[in-house]
XYZ file of C-alpha atoms in Angstrom:
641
model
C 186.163 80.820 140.678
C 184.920 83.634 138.391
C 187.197 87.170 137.768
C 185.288 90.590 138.412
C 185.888 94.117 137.259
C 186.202 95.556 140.325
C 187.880 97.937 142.513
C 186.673 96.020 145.572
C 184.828 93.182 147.115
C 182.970 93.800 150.241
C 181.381 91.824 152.665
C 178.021 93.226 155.308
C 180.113 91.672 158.306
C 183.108 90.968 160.092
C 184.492 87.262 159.783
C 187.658 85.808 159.788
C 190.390 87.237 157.428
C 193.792 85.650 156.378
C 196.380 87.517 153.519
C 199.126 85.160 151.918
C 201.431 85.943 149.383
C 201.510 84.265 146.262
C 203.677 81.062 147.568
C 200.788 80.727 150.040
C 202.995 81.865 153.281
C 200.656 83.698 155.453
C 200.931 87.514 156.121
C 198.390 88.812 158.624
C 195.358 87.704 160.400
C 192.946 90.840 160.230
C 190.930 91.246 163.309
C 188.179 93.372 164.407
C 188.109 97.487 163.073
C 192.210 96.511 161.530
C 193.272 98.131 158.241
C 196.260 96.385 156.390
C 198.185 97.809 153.400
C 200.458 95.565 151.001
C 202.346 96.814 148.176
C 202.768 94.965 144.849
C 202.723 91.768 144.649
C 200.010 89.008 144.420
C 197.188 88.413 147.400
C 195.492 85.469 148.495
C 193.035 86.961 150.847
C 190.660 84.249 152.547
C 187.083 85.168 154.019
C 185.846 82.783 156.559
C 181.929 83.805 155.577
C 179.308 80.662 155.748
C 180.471 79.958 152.175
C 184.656 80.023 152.521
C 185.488 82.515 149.611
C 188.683 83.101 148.780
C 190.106 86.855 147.049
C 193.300 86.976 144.801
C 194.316 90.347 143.599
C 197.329 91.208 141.890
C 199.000 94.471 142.663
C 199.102 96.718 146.190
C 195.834 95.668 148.321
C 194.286 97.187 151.222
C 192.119 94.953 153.753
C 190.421 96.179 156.267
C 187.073 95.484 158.862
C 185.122 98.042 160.248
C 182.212 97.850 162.740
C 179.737 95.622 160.166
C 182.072 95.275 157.111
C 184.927 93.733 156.177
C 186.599 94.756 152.261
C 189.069 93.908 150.325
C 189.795 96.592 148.232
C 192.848 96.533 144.798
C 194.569 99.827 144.712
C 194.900 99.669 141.056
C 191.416 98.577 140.175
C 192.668 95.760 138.280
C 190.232 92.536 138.066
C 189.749 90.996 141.296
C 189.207 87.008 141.034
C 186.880 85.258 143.503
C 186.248 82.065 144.703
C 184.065 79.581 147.210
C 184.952 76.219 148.454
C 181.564 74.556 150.433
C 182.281 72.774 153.592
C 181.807 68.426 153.469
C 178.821 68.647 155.977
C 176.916 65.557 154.350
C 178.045 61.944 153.821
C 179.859 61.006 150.683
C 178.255 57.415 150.586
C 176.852 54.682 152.832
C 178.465 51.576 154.406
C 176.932 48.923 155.255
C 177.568 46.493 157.580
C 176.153 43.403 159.486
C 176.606 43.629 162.908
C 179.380 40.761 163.656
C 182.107 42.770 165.545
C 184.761 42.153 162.256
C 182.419 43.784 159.550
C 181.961 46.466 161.852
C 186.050 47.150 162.573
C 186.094 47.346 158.626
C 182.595 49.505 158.562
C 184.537 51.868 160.964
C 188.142 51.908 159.463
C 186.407 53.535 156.711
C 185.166 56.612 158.509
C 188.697 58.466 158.320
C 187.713 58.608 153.895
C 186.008 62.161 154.906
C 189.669 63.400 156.094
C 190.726 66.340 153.827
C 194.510 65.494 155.526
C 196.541 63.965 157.733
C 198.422 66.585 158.231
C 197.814 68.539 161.895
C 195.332 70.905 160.263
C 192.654 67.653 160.414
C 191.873 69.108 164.144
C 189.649 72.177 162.099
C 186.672 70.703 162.040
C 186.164 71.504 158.051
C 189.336 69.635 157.175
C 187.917 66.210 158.421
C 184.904 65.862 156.377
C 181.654 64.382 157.563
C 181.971 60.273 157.020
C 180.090 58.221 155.584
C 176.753 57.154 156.808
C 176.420 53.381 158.022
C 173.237 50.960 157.667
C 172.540 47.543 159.018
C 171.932 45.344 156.778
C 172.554 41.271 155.976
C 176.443 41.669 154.631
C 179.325 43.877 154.419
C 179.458 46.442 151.759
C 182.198 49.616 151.278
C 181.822 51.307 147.791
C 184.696 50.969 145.569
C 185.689 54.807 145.969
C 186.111 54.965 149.432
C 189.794 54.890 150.168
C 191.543 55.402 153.787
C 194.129 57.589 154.131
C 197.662 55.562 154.646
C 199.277 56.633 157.984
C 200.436 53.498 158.768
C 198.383 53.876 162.238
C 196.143 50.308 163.665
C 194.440 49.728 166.626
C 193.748 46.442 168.250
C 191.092 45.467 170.076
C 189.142 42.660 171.294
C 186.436 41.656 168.923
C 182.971 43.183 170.775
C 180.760 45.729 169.436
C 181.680 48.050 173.043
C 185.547 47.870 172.058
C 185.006 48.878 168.301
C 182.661 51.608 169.056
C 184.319 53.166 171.976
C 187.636 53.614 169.696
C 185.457 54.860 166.599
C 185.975 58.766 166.997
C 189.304 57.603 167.515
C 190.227 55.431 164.629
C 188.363 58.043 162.678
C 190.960 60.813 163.653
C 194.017 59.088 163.482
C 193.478 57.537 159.751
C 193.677 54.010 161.709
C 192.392 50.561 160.505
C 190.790 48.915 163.882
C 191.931 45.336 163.658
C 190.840 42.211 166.234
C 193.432 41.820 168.902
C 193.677 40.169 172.357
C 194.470 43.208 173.861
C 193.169 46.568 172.939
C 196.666 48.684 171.909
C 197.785 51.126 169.825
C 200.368 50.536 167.119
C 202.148 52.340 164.110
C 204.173 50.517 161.467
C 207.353 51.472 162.608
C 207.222 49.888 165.750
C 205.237 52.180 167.829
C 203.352 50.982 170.829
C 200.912 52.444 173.250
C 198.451 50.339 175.527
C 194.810 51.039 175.518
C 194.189 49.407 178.603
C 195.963 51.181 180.907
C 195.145 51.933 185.039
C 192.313 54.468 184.142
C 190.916 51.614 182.046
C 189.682 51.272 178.628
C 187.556 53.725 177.355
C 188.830 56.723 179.880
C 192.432 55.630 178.026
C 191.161 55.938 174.624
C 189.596 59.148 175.824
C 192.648 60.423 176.981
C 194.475 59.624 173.413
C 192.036 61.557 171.680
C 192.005 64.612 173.813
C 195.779 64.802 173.816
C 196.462 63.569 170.157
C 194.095 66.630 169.404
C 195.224 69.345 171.526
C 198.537 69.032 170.242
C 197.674 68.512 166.957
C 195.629 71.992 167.310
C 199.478 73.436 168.701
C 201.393 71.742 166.136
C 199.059 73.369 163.179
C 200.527 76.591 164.384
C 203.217 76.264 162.450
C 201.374 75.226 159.304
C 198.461 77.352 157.080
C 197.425 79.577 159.858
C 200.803 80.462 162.187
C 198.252 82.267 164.488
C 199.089 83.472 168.270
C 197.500 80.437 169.938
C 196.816 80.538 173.638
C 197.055 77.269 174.580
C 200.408 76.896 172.423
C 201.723 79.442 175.030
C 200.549 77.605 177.499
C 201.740 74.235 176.560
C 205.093 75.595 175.186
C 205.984 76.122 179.214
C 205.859 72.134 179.772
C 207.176 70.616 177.092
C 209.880 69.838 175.220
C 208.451 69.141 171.393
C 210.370 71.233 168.509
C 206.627 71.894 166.613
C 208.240 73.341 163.792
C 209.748 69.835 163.332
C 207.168 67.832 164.034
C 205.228 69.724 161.733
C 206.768 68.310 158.805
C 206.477 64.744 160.094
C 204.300 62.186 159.700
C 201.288 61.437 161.736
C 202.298 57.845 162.899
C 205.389 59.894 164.450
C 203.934 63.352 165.604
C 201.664 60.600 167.859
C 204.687 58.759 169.279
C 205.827 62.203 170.346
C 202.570 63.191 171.237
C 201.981 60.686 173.856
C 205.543 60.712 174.760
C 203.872 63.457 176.683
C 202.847 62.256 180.250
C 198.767 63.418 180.013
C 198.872 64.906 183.260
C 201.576 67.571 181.688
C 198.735 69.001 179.259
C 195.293 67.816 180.652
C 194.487 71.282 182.692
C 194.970 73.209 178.549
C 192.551 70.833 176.824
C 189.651 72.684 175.695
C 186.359 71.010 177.702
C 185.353 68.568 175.337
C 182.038 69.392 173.273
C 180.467 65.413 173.740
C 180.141 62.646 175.339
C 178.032 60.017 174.000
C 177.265 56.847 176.229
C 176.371 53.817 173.597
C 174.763 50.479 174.225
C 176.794 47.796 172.608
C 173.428 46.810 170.135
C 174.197 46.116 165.939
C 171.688 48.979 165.559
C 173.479 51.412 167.130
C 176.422 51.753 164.391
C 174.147 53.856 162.483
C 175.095 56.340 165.000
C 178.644 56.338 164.966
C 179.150 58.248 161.866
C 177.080 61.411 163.482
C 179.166 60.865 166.826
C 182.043 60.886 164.823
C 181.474 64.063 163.054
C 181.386 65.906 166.497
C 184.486 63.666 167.441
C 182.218 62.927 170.803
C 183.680 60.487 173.311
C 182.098 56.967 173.135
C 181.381 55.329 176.642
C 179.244 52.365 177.785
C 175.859 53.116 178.797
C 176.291 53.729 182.698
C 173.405 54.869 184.765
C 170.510 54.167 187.070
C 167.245 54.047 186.285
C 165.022 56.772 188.178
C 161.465 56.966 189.122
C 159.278 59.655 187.635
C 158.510 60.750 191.428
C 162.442 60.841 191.817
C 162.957 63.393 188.766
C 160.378 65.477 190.170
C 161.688 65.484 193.443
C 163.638 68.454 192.953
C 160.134 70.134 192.202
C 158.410 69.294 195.209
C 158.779 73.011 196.816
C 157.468 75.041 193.965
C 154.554 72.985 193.462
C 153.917 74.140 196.985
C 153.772 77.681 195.885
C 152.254 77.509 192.108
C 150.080 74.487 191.276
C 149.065 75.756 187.779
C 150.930 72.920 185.631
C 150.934 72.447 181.940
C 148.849 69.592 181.493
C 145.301 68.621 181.190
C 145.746 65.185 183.170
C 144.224 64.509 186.235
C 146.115 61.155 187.251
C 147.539 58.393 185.157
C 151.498 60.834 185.029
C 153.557 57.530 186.018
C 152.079 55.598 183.090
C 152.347 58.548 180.456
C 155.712 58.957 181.358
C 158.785 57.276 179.574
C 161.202 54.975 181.826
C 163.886 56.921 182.856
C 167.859 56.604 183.423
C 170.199 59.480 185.467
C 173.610 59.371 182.914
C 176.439 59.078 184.699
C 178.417 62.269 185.068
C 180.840 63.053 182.340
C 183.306 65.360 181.850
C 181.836 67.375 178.748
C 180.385 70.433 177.817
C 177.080 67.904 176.644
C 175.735 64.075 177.102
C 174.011 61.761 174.990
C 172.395 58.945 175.817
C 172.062 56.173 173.260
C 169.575 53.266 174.658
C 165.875 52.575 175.205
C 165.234 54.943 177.999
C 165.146 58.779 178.368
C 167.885 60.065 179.695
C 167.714 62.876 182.788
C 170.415 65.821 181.878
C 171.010 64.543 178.644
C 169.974 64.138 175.593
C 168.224 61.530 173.195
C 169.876 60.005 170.529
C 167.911 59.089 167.537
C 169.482 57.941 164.062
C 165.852 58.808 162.864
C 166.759 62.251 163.164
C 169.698 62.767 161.682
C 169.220 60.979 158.642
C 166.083 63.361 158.672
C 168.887 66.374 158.716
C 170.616 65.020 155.741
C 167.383 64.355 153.728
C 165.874 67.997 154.379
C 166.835 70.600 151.752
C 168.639 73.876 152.589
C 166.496 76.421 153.058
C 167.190 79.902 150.824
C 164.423 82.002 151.343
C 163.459 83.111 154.408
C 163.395 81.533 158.228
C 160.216 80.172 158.780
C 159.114 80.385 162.644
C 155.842 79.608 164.362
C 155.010 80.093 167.661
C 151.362 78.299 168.820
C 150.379 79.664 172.080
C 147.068 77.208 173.117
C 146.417 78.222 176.522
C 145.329 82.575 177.325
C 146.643 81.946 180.740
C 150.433 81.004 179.159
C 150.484 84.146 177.225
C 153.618 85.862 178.845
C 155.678 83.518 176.975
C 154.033 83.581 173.634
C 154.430 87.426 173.758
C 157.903 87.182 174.676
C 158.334 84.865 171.378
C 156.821 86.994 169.512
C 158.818 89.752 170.295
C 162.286 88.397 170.180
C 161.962 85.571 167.141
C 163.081 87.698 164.638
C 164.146 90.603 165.954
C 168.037 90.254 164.274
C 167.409 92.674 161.214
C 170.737 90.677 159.614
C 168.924 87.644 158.973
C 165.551 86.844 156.667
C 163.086 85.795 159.214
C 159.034 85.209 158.705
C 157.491 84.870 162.146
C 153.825 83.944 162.619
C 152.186 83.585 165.937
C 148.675 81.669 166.071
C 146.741 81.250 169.325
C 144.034 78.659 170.056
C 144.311 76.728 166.938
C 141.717 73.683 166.130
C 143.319 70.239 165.544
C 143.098 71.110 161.769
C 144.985 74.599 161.758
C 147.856 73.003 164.106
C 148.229 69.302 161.845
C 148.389 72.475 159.436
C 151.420 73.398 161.492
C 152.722 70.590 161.312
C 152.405 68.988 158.298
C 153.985 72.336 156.683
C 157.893 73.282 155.953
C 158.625 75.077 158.811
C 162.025 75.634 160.423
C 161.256 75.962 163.616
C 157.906 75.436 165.412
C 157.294 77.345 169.782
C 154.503 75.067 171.322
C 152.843 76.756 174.271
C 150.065 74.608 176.341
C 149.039 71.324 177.525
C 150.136 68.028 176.229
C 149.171 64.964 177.420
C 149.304 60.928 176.179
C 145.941 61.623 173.513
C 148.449 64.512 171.884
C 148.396 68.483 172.087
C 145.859 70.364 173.664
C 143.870 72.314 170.638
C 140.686 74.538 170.938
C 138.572 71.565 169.605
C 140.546 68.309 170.686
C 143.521 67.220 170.577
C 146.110 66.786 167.888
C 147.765 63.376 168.211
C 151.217 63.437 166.162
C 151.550 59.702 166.141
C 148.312 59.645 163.821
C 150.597 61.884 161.642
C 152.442 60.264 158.200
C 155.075 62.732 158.204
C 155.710 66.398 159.387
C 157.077 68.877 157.733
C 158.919 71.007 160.631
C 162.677 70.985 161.329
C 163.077 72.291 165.162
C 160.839 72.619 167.914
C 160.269 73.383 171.762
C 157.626 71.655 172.911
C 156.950 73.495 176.240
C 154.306 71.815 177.634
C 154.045 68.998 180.455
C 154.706 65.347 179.737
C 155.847 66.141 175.802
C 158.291 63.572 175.380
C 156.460 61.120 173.480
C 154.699 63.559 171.532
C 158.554 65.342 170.390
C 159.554 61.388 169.388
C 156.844 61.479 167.145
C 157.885 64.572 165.218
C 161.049 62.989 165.229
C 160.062 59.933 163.498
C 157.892 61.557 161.187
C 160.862 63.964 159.522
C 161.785 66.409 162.605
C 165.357 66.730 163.145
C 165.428 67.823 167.260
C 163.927 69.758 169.515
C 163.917 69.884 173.071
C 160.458 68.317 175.579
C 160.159 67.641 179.017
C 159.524 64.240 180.428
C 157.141 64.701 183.344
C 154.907 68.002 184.536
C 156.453 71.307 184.958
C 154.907 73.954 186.744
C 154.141 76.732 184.516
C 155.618 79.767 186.493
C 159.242 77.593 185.843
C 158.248 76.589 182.096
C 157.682 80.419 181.283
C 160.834 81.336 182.921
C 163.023 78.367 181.030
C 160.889 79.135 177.835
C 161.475 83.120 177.771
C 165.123 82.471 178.141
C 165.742 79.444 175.316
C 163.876 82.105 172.954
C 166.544 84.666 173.446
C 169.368 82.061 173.316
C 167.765 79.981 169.867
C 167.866 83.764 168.631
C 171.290 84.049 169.202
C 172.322 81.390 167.458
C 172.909 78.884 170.481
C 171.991 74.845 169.433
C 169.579 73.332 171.210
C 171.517 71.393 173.854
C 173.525 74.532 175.091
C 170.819 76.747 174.876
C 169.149 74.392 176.921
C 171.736 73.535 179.448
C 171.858 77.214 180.081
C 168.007 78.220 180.058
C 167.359 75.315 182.592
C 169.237 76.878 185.383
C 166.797 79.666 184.790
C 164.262 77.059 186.917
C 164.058 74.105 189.412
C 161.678 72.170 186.846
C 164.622 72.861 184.479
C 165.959 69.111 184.704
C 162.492 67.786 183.274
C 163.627 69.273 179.661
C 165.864 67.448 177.516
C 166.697 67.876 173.819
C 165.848 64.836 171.357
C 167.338 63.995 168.018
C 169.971 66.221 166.783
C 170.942 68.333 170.102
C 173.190 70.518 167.258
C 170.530 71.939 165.580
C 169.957 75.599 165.885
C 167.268 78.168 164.047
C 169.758 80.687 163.045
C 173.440 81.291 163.113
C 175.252 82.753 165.542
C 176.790 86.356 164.191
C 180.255 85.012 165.848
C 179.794 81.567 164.365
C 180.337 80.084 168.035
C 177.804 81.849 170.417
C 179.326 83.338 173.692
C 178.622 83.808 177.186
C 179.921 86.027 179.675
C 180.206 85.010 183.662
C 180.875 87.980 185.991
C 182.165 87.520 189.314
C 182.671 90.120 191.484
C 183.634 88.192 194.915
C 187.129 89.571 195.118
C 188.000 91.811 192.995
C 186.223 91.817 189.133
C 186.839 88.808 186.826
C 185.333 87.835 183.436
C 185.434 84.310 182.377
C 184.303 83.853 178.637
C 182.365 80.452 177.618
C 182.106 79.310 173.934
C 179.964 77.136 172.173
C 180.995 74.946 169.770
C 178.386 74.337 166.629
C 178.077 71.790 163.980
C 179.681 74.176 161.473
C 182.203 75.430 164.479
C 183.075 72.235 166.081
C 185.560 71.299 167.941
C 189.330 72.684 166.539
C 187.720 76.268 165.954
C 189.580 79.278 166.915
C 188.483 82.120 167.959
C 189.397 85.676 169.340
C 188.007 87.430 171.994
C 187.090 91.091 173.281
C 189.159 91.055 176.216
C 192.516 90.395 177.306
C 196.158 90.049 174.958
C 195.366 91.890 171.457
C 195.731 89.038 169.000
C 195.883 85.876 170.478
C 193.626 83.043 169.765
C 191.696 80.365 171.900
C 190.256 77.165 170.800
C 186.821 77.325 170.935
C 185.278 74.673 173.564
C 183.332 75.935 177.249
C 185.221 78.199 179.296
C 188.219 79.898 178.129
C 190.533 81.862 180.358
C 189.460 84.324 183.298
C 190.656 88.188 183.048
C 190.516 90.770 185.544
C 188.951 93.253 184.169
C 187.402 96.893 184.936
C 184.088 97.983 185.028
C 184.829 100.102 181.835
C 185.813 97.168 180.221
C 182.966 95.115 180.412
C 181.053 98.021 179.536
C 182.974 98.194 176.475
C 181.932 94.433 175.538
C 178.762 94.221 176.285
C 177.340 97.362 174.405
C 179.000 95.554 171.116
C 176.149 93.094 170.782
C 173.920 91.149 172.665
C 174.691 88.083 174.624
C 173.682 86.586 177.781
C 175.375 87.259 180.981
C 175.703 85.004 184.206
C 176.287 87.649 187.111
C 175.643 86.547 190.660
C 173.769 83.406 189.625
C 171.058 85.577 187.548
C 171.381 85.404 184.170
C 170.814 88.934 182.178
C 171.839 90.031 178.688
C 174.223 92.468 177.587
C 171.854 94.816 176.961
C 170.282 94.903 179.949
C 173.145 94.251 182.033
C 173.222 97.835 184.495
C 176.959 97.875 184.833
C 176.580 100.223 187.636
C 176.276 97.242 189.605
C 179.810 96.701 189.140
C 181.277 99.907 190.675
């Protein structure tokens, strides 16, 4: 914390803004173009910026947000003092663990040491802390300075690598130790009991403890640091009988024994849509992953699926081929060989799905503790956003002008954008091999590597790479995206068999806009392959949360129009790696003031056609209306009358 002589501090956008007095009680939230005036007295005044800062004045102190700024401003001039707290978004230290079923119970008991508290503020994701990494290795080994938090809180189960890691994210929320019993339960140390085995079975039970332990949590916290108009607290007040201001002050092990006093069914329609579900094989080597799964407090489920053909994936396909054969790849036969095996996920009730095991998954994404231990080992950037789109084919040049166009184009953010066509194999290993943030392939791929203007460029020849993100939108890139991942990259997004290059422009124009925005790769995804039937041949590998840039709202936003009967707006958030699940946010529409927790789609409003006029021309964000998807600024709301 350093003190400034100034009148004011101001800030070139609008984020979050809380006042408290000088015991800490909060005064006022301050939203969107609001002006608040205190008289004397001292101000804590909280900025929730990238970097958390944190104003105290003493005396009478205006705050107030206008369109792009938001200032804090001391009516005396006295000496404004300010302060930053960084977020725990990398591991404190590493466990490691053999992979006998009791070294791993301890190895996972230890995840709750990132926990800030155990009070019901825990459910904001920067209160929980990112654990501690995990390594196989020949014994069991927890550094000295890792302590649990004491809530008094176990859970028993049977001694199998599937038990302990389906109640990970669990244990790791609750401050429990996971201890061996015959039957997998719940318990608290005064005499607290709750089965973990119940009629929906196992892991859909220890699902359903999570979801509801955290929902309320998220209600409860209400009546803590932020006492915020919460939505869902509305909604949930209606149903049950709880005295939050009570069980505020209580401790966990019994705010949980009131908590699931609650029948599920009671709350299950208000729980946001969960942000991940992550289906695990039950191998030693795969409790390297738990700590990242953990972090996003994903649901851990067995590996259920069937395998697929790659003539089944492309199935879907068959009529467009029909009507454009121009695909993006130089092959002539030899596509069921160059293609990965292949599993369809079971469905899952989440916003995304990974898929931890040998194969790659169709409609989800591909786990890979390669990449984000690559994450944690690349430095920050803090210069500028380094982008570079490689268009290698004249006839795919629709998209690479698109790219060109819109990388960048946010004048709030430090971007350098370079755009290369028909490199050699030396200028794209140049690529490559250099920092970049985020590298657009455009062109053929096949099993020798990329398609280059004198060869090909085989990434599996490669020691190490030095970019961060990338869209390989090409045919059959799969193998070539592992690769990068292996060599340093941290995720990007491929497609596992040939796509039709009429669909590829259309999903690749569309995942520019959205990476622009600020949208992570698996949403931005998930939404841009609707955009065409060869959609399901893209999935995202490695780290399906990482993004190019920040979203201005720190959760990106889209809008669904529906205009069967009558005209109704349904909002959908995005949760983030920064803005994960336990976010709040406000919205543009509807009740002035009252809060949502940030997680897929979030209440529908009637609205007018004035309204949504109103919202879009505030910024620009994609738009589903009538199964098209548009963008706010394109969006001809004339449509609507």
């Amino acid at each position: 914390a350093v003190a400034v002589e100034a009148a004011s501090v101001t800030l070139p956008s609008v984020v979050a803004t809380y006042v408290r007095d000088g015991d800490g009680e909060m005064l006022a939230g301050v939203e969107h173009l609001d002006r608040h005036e205190f008289g004397p007295g001292r101000y804590s005044v909280e900025l929730d910026a990238p970097v958390k800062l944190y104003v105290l004045v003493d005396g009478p102190t205006t705050v107030e947000t206008k369109s792009e700024l938001t200032t804090v401003e001391s009516v005396d001039g006295g000496p404004i003092r300010v302060g930053a707290r960084s977020f725990h978004e990398r591991p404190e230290a590493t466990i490691t663990t053999t992979g006998e079923p009791y070294d791993v119970m301890t190895a996972v008991s230890h995840l709750s040491s990132s926990l800030k508290t155990t009070s019901p503020e825990r459910s904001f994701p920067t209160l929980r802390g990112h654990p501690p990494t995990i390594e196989l290795g020949d014994e069991l080994h927890v550094p000295d300075h890792l302590s649990t938090p004491d809530t008094g809180i176990r859970i028993e189960v049977p001694a199998d690598l599937q038990h302990v890691y389906a109640v990970a994210p669990l244990a790791f929320y609750l401050g429990a130790q996971v201890e061996a019993g015959p039957v997998p339960r719940l318990v608290t140390d005064d005499g607290f009991e709750h089965p973990l085995d119940g009629r929906r079975g196992f892991p859909s039970e220890v699902a359903r403890v999570l979801k509801q332990t955290f929902l309320l949590d998220c209600v409860t916290r209400t009546e803590g640091l932020y006492t915020i108009d919460l939505h869902e607290r509305r909604e949930v007040e209606r149903y049950v009988d709880l005295d939050f201001a009570d069980l505020y002050e209580r401790p966990l092990s019994e705010q949980l024994a009131a908590y699931l006093g609650v029948p599920f069914a009671v709350v299950e329609e208000f729980v946001p849509e969960w942000k991940q579900t992550s289906r695990v094989a039950a191998s030693p080597e795969n409790v390297e992953l738990l700590p990242f799964l953990v972090n996003d407090l994903a649901v851990v489920l067995p590996p259920e699926g069937r395998s697929v053909t790659p003539s089944e994936a492309q199935m879907a396909a068959i009529d467009e081929f029909t009507r454009d054969t121009f695909v993006r790849s130089t092959a002539t036969d030899g596509a069921e060989a160059s293609t990965p095996p292949l599993v369809q996920p079971a469905q899952a009730d989440s916003l995304e799905q990974v898929w931890a095991g040998e194969d790659a998954p169709i409609g989800a994404s591909k786990a890979s503790v390669r990449a984000f231990r690559n994450r944690l080992d690349r430095e920050s950037t803090d210069g500028d956003i380094d982008i570079v789109v490689v268009c290698n084919d004249d006839a795919m040049d629709e998209e690479g002008d698109v790219a060109e166009q819109v990388y960048g184009s946010r004048g709030d953010l430090p971007f350098d954008v370079q755009v290369y066509r028909n490199l050699s194999t030396a200028a794209l290993r140049a690529v490559v091999e250099t920092d970049v943030d985020f590298l657009h392939y455009i062109g053929h791929i096949d099993d020798d590597g990329f398609d280059c203007s004198d060869g090909k460029l085989n990434v599996t020849e490669l020691d190490d790479v030095g970019v961060g993100v990338f869209f390989l939108n090409a045919c059959r890139s799969y193998r070539q995206g592992m690769a990068l991942i292996e060599r340093g990259a941290i995720g990007g997004v491929v497609t596992l068999t040939e796509v039709i290059n009429s669909g590829a422009v259309r999903v690749g124009k569309t995942m520019v806009r959205l990476l622009n925005q600020g949208f992570p790769l698996r949403p931005a995804l998930d939404i841009a392959k609707g955009e065409s039937i060869v959609g399901g041949q893209y999935i995202v590998v490695g780290d399906g949360n990482a993004d190019v840039v920040q979203s201005e709202d720190r959760t990106p936003l889209l809008f669904e129009i529906d205009d069967d009967s009558g005209l109704e707006l349904t909002p959908y958030i995005y949760p983030t790696r920064s803005h994960g699940m336990g976010t709040f946010t406000h919205l543009p529409v509807g009740e002035p003031g009252v809060n949502y927790l940030v997680s897929g789609p979030l209440k529908t409003f009637s609205v007018t056609p004035e309204e949504i006029e109103s919202m879009l021309s505030v910024d620009e964000l994609p738009v589903l209306f009538r199964d098209e998807l548009l963008w706010s600024n394109e969006f001809d709301t004339d449509r609507l009358r």
